[in-house]
CSV table of C-alpha atoms in Angstrom, one decimal:
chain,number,residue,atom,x,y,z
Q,125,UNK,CA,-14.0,-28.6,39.6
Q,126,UNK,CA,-14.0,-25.0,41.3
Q,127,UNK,CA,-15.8,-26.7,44.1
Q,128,UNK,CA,-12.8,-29.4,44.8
Q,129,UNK,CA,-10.5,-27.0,44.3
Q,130,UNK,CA,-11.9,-24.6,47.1
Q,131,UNK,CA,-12.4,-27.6,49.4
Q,132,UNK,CA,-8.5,-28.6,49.0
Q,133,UNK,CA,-7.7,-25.0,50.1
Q,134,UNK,CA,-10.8,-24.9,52.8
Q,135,UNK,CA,-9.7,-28.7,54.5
Q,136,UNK,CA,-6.4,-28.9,53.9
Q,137,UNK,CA,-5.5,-28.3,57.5
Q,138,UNK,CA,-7.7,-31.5,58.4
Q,139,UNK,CA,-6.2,-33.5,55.6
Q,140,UNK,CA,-2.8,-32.8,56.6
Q,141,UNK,CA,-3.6,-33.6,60.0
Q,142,UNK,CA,-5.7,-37.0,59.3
Q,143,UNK,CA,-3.0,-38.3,57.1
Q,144,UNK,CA,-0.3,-39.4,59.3
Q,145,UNK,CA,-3.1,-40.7,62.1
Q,146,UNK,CA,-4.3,-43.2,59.2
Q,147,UNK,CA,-1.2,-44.1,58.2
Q,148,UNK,CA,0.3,-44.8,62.1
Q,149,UNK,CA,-3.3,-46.0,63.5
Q,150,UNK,CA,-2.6,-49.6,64.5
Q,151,UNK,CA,-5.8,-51.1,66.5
Q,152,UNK,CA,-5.5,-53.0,69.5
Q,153,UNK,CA,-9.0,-54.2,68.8
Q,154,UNK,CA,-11.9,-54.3,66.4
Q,155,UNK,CA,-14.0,-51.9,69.0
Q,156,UNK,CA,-11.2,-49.6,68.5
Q,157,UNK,CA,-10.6,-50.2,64.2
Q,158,UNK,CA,-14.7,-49.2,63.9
Q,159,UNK,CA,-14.6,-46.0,66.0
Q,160,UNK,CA,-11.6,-44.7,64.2
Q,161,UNK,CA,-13.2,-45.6,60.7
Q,162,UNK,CA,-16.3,-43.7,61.9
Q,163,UNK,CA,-14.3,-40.5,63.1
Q,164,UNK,CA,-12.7,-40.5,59.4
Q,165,UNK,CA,-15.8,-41.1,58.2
Q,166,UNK,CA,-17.5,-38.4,59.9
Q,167,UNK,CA,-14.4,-36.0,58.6
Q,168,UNK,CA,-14.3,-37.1,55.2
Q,169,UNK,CA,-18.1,-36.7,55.2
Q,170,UNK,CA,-17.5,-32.3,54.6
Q,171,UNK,CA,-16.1,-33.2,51.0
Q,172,UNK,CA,-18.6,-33.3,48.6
Q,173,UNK,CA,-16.3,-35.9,46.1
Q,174,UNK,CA,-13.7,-37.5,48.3
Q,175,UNK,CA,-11.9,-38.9,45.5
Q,176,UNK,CA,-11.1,-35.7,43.9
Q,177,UNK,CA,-11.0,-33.9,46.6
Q,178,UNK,CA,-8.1,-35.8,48.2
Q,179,UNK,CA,-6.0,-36.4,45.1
Q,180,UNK,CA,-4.9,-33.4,45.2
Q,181,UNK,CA,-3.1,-34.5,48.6
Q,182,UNK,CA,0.2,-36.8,47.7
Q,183,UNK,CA,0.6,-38.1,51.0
Q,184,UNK,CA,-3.1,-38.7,51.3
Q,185,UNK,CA,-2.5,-42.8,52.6
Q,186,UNK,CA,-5.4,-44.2,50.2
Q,187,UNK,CA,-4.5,-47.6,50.2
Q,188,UNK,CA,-4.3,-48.2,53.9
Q,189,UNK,CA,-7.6,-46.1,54.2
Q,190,UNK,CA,-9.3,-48.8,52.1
Q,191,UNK,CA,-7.8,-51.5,54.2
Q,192,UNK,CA,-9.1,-50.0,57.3
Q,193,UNK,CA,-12.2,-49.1,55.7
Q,194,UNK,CA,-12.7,-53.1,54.5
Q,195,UNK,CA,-11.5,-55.0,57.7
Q,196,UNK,CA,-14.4,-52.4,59.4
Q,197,UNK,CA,-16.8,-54.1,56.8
Q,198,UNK,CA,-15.9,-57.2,56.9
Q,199,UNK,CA,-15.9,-57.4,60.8
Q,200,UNK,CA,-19.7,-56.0,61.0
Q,201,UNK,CA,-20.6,-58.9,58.3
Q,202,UNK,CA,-19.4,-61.4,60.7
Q,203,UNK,CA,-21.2,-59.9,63.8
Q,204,UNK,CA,-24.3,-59.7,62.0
Q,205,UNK,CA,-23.6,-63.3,60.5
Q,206,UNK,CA,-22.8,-64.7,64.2
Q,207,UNK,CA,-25.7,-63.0,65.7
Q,208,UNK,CA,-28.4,-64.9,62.5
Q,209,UNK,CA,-26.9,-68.2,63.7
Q,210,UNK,CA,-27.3,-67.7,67.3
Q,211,UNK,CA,-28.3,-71.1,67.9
Q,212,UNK,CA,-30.1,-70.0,71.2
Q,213,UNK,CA,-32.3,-67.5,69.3
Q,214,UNK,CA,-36.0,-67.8,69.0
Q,215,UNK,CA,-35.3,-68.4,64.6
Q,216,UNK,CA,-33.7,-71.5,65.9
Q,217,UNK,CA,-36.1,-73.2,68.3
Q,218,UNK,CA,-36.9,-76.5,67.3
Q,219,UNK,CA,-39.5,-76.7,64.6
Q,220,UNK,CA,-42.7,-78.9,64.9
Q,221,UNK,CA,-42.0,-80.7,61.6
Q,222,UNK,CA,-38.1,-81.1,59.3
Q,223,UNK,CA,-39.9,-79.7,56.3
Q,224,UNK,CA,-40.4,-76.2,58.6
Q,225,UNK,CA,-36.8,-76.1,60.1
Q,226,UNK,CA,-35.1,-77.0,56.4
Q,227,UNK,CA,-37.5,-74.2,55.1
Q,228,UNK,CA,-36.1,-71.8,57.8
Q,229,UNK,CA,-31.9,-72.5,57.3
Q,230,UNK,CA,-32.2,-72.4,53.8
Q,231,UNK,CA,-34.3,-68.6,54.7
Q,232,UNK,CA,-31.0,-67.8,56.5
Q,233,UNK,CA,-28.4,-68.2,53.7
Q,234,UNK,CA,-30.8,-66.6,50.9
């Protein structure tokens, strides 16, 4: 507890000032939604337990950090998810028999 208390006096100055950039960020693009998630990231990385460490902030925009923090995620799973079913990828060359190419999709969504 000592430890989250020091680190509410040591980063409030970075709280303070990374509170009202999350809460005003609007992306114009995914490209620009991931870099801003890492720089928080990378800022929120000095606390050694976010959670506490940022209750003690009430203007601390939690909710809409969670958002961000999810729409980041969720974008990444799609990329990764478009680039397994790359149709033009080696995984998808045709197959010399069905039973090899069923075996191989089915690989894909496990």
């Amino acid at each position: 507890m000592r430890q989250v208390l020091r680190e509410r006096e040591q980063y409030k100055a970075m709280v303070e000032d990374l509170a009202p950039q999350v809460r005003a960020f609007e992306p114009l693009d995914m490209d620009e939604l991931s870099l801003f998630v890492a720089e928080v990231e990378r800022r929120l990385a000095l606390l050694s337990d976010e959670r506490m460490v940022l209750r003690g902030f009430p203007s601390w925009p939690d909710a809409r950090l969670e958002v961000l923090r999810e729409a980041n995620h969720r974008h990444w799973e799609v990329v990764r998810l478009k680039e397994a079913l790359d149709p033009s990828a080696e995984a998808w060359a045709p197959k010399s028999d069905v039973r090899e190419e069923l075996l191989q999709v089915i690989a894909k969504f496990e």
